[in-house]
PDB file of C-alpha atoms in Angstrom:
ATOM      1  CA  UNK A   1      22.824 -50.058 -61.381  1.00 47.00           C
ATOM      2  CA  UNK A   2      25.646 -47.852 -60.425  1.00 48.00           C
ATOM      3  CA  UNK A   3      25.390 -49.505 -56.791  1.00 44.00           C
ATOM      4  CA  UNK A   4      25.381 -52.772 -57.801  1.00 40.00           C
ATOM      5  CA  UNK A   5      28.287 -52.192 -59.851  1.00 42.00           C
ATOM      6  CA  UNK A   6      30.356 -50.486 -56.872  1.00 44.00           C
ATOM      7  CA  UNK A   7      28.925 -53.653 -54.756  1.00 42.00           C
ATOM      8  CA  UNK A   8      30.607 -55.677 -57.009  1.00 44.00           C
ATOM      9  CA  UNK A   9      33.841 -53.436 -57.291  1.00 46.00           C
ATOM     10  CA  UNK A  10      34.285 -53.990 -53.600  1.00 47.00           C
ATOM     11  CA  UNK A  11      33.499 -57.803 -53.050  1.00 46.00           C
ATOM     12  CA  UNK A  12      36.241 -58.114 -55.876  1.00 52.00           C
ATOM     13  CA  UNK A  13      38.593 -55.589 -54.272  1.00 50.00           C
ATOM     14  CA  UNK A  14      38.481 -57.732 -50.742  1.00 46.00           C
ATOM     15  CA  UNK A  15      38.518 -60.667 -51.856  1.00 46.00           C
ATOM     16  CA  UNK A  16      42.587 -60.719 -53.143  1.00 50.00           C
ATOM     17  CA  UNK A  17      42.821 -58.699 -49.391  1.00 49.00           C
ATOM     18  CA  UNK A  18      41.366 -61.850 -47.965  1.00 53.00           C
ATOM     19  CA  UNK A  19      43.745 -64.502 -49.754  1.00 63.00           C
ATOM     20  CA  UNK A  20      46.618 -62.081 -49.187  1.00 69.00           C
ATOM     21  CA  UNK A  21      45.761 -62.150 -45.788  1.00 84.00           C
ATOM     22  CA  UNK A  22      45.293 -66.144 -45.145  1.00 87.00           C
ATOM     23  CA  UNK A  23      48.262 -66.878 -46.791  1.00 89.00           C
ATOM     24  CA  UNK A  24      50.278 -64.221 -44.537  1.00 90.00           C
ATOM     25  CA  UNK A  25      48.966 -65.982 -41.296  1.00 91.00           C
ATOM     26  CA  UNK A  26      49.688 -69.619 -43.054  1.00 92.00           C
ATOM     27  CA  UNK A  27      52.911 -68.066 -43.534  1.00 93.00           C
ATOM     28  CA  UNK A  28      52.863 -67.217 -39.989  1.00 92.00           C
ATOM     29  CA  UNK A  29      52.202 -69.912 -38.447  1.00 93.00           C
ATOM     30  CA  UNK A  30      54.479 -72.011 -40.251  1.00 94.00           C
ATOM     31  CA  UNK A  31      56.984 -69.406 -39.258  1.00 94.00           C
ATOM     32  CA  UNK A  32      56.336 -69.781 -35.428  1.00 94.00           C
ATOM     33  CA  UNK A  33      55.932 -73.763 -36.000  1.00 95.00           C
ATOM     34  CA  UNK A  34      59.605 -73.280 -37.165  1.00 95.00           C
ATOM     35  CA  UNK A  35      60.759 -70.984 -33.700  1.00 95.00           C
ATOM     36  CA  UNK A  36      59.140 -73.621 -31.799  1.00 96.00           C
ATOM     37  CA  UNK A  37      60.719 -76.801 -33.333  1.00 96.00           C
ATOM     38  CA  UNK A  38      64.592 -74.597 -32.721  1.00 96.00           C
ATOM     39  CA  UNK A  39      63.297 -74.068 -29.379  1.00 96.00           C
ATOM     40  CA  UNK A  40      62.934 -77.718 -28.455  1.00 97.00           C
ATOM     41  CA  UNK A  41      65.913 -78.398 -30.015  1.00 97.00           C
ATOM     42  CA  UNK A  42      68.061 -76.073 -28.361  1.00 97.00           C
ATOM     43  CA  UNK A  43      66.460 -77.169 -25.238  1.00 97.00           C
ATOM     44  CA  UNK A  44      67.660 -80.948 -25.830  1.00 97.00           C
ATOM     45  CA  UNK A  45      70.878 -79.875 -26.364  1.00 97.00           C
ATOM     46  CA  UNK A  46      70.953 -77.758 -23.306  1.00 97.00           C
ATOM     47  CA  UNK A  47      69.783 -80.652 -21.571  1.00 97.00           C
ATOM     48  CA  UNK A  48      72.328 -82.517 -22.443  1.00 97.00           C
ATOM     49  CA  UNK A  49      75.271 -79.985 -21.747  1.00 97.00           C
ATOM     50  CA  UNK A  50      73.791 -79.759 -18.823  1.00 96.00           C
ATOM     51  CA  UNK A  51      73.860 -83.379 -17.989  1.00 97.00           C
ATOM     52  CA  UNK A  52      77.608 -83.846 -18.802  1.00 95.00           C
ATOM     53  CA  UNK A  53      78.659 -80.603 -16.648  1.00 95.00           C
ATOM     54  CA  UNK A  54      76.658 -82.624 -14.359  1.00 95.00           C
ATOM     55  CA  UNK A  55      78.784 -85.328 -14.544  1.00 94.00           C
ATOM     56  CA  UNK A  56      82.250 -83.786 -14.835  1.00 91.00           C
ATOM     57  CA  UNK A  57      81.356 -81.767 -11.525  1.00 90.00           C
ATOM     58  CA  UNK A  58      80.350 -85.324  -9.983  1.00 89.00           C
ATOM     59  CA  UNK A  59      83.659 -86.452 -10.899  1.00 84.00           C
ATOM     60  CA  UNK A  60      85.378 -83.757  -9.636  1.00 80.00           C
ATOM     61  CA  UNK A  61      84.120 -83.905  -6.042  1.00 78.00           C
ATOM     62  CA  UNK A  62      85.046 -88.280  -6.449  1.00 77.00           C
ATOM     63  CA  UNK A  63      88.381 -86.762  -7.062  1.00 66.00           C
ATOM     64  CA  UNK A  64      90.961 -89.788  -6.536  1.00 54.00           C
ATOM     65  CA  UNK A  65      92.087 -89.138  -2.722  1.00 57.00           C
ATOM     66  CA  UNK A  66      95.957 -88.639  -1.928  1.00 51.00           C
ATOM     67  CA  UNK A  67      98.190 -91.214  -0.315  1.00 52.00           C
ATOM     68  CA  UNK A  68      99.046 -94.793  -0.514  1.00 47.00           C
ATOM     69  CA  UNK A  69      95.825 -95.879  -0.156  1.00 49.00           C
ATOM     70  CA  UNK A  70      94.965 -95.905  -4.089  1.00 57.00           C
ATOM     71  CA  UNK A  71      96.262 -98.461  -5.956  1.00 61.00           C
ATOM     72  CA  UNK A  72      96.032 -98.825 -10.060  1.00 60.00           C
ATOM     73  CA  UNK A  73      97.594-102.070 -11.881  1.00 67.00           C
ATOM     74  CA  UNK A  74      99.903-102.040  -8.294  1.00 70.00           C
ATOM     75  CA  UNK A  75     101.249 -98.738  -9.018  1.00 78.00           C
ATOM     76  CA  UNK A  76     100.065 -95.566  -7.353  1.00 78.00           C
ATOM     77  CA  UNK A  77      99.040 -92.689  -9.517  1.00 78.00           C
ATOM     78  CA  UNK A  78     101.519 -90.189 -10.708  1.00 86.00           C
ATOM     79  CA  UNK A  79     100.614 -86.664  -9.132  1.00 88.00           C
ATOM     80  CA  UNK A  80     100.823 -85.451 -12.579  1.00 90.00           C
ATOM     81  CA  UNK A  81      98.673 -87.725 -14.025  1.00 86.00           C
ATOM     82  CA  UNK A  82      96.187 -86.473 -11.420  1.00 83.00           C
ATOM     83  CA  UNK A  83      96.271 -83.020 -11.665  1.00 87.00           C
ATOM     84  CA  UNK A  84      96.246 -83.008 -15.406  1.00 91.00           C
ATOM     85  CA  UNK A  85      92.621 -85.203 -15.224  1.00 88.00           C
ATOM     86  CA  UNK A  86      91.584 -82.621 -12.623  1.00 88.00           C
ATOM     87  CA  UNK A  87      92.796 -79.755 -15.051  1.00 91.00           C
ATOM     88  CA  UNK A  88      90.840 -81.201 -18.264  1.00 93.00           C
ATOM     89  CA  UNK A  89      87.709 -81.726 -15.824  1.00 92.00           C
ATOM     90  CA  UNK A  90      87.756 -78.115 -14.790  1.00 92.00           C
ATOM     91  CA  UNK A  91      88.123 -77.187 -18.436  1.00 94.00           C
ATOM     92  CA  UNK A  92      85.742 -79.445 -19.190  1.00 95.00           C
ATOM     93  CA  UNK A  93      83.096 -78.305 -17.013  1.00 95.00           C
ATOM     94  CA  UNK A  94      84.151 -74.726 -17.784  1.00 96.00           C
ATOM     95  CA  UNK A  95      83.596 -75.354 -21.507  1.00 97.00           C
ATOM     96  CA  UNK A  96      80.060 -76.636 -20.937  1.00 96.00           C
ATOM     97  CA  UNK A  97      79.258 -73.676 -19.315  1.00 97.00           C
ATOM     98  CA  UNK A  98      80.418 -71.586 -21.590  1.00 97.00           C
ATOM     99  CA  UNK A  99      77.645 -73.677 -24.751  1.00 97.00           C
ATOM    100  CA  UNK A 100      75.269 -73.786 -21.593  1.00 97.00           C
ATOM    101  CA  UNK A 101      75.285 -70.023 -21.587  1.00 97.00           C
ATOM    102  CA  UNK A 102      75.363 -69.465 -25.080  1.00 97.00           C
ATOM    103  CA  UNK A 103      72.507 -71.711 -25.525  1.00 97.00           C
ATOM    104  CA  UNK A 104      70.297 -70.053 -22.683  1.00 97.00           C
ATOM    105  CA  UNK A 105      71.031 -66.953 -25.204  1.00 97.00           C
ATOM    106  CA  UNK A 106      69.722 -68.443 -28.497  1.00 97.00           C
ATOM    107  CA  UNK A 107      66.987 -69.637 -26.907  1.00 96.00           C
ATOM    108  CA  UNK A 108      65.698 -66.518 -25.400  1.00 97.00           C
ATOM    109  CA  UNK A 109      66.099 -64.916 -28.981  1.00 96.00           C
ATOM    110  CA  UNK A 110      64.216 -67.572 -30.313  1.00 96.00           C
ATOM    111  CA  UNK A 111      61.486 -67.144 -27.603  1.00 96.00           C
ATOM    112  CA  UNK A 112      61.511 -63.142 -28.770  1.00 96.00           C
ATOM    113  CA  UNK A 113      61.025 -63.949 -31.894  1.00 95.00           C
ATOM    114  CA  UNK A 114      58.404 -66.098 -31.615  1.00 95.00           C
ATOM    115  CA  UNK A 115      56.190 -63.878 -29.262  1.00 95.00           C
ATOM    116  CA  UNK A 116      56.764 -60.824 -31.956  1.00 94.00           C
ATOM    117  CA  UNK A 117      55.176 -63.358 -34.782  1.00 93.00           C
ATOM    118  CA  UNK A 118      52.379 -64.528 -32.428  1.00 93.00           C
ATOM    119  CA  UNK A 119      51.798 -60.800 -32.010  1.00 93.00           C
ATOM    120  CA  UNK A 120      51.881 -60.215 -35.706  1.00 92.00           C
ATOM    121  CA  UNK A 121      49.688 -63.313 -35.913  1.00 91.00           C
ATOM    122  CA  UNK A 122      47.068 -61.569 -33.350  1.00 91.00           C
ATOM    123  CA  UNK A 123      47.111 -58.602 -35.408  1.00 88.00           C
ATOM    124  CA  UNK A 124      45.926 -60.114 -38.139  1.00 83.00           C
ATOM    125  CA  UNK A 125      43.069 -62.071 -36.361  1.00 75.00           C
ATOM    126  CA  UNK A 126      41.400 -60.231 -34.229  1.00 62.00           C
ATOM    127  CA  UNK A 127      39.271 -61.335 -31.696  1.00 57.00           C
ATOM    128  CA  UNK A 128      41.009 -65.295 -31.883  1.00 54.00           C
ATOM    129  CA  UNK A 129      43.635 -65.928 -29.292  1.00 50.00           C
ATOM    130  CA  UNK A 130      46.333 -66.994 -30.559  1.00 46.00           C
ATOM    131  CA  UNK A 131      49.178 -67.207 -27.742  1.00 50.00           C
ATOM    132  CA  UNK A 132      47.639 -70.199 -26.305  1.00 49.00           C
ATOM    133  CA  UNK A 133      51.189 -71.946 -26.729  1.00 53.00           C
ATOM    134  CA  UNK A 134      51.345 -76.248 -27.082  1.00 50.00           C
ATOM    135  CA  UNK A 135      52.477 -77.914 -24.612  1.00 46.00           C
ATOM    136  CA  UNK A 136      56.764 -78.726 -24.793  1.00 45.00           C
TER     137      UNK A 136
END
């Protein structure tokens, strides 16, 4: 009698373990879901940035050439006019770099944080690999 009681004194003891412990890895998986939808976004926006510095570089190199031989509306650029489009690319393309950077940043955090819950996540089923990451 006195085992069957302490039989049933354990199954009932494990058993809130058990729920306690499905809803933790629910709780983690939803949490690295979450790390791995800011992950592709960051990535689209780094994309992106990447894409216009791209561009503003491009531009850069098709700088209008000096002389007579450009011609707008019949009037020749100003110098000015040039060098201050040449100065806003640079900033530009300087700026981009900058969010580029930044964004490389987040996103490594992100990744960090992610493998630490995947870890926590392994921990709490053994034997069940669990870093097998979906495909971006």
């Amino acid at each position: 009698m006195k085992l069957l009681f302490f039989c049933l004194l354990l199954v009932s003891m494990s058993v809130p373990a058990v729920a306690g412990n499905e809803k933790q890895i629910f709780e983690l998986e939803a949490a690295i879901m979450q790390q791995q939808q800011e992950q592709q976004i960051l990535f689209q926006r780094f994309q992106m940035l990447q894409e216009l510095r791209r561009h503003e570089i491009t531009q850069i190199e098709q700088a209008l050439p000096t002389g007579s031989d450009v011609i707008i509306n019949g009037e020749a650029p100003k110098y000015e006019d040039v060098a201050r489009q040449r100065k806003e690319r640079a900033e530009r393309v300087h700026r981009y770099t900058d969010e580029l950077d930044e964004l490389y940043m987040r996103y490594q955090e992100t990744e960090n944080e992610r493998r630490a819950l995947i870890e926590q996540l392994n921990g709490l089923k053994p034997g069940q690999d669990v870093s097998a990451e979906p495909k971006k």
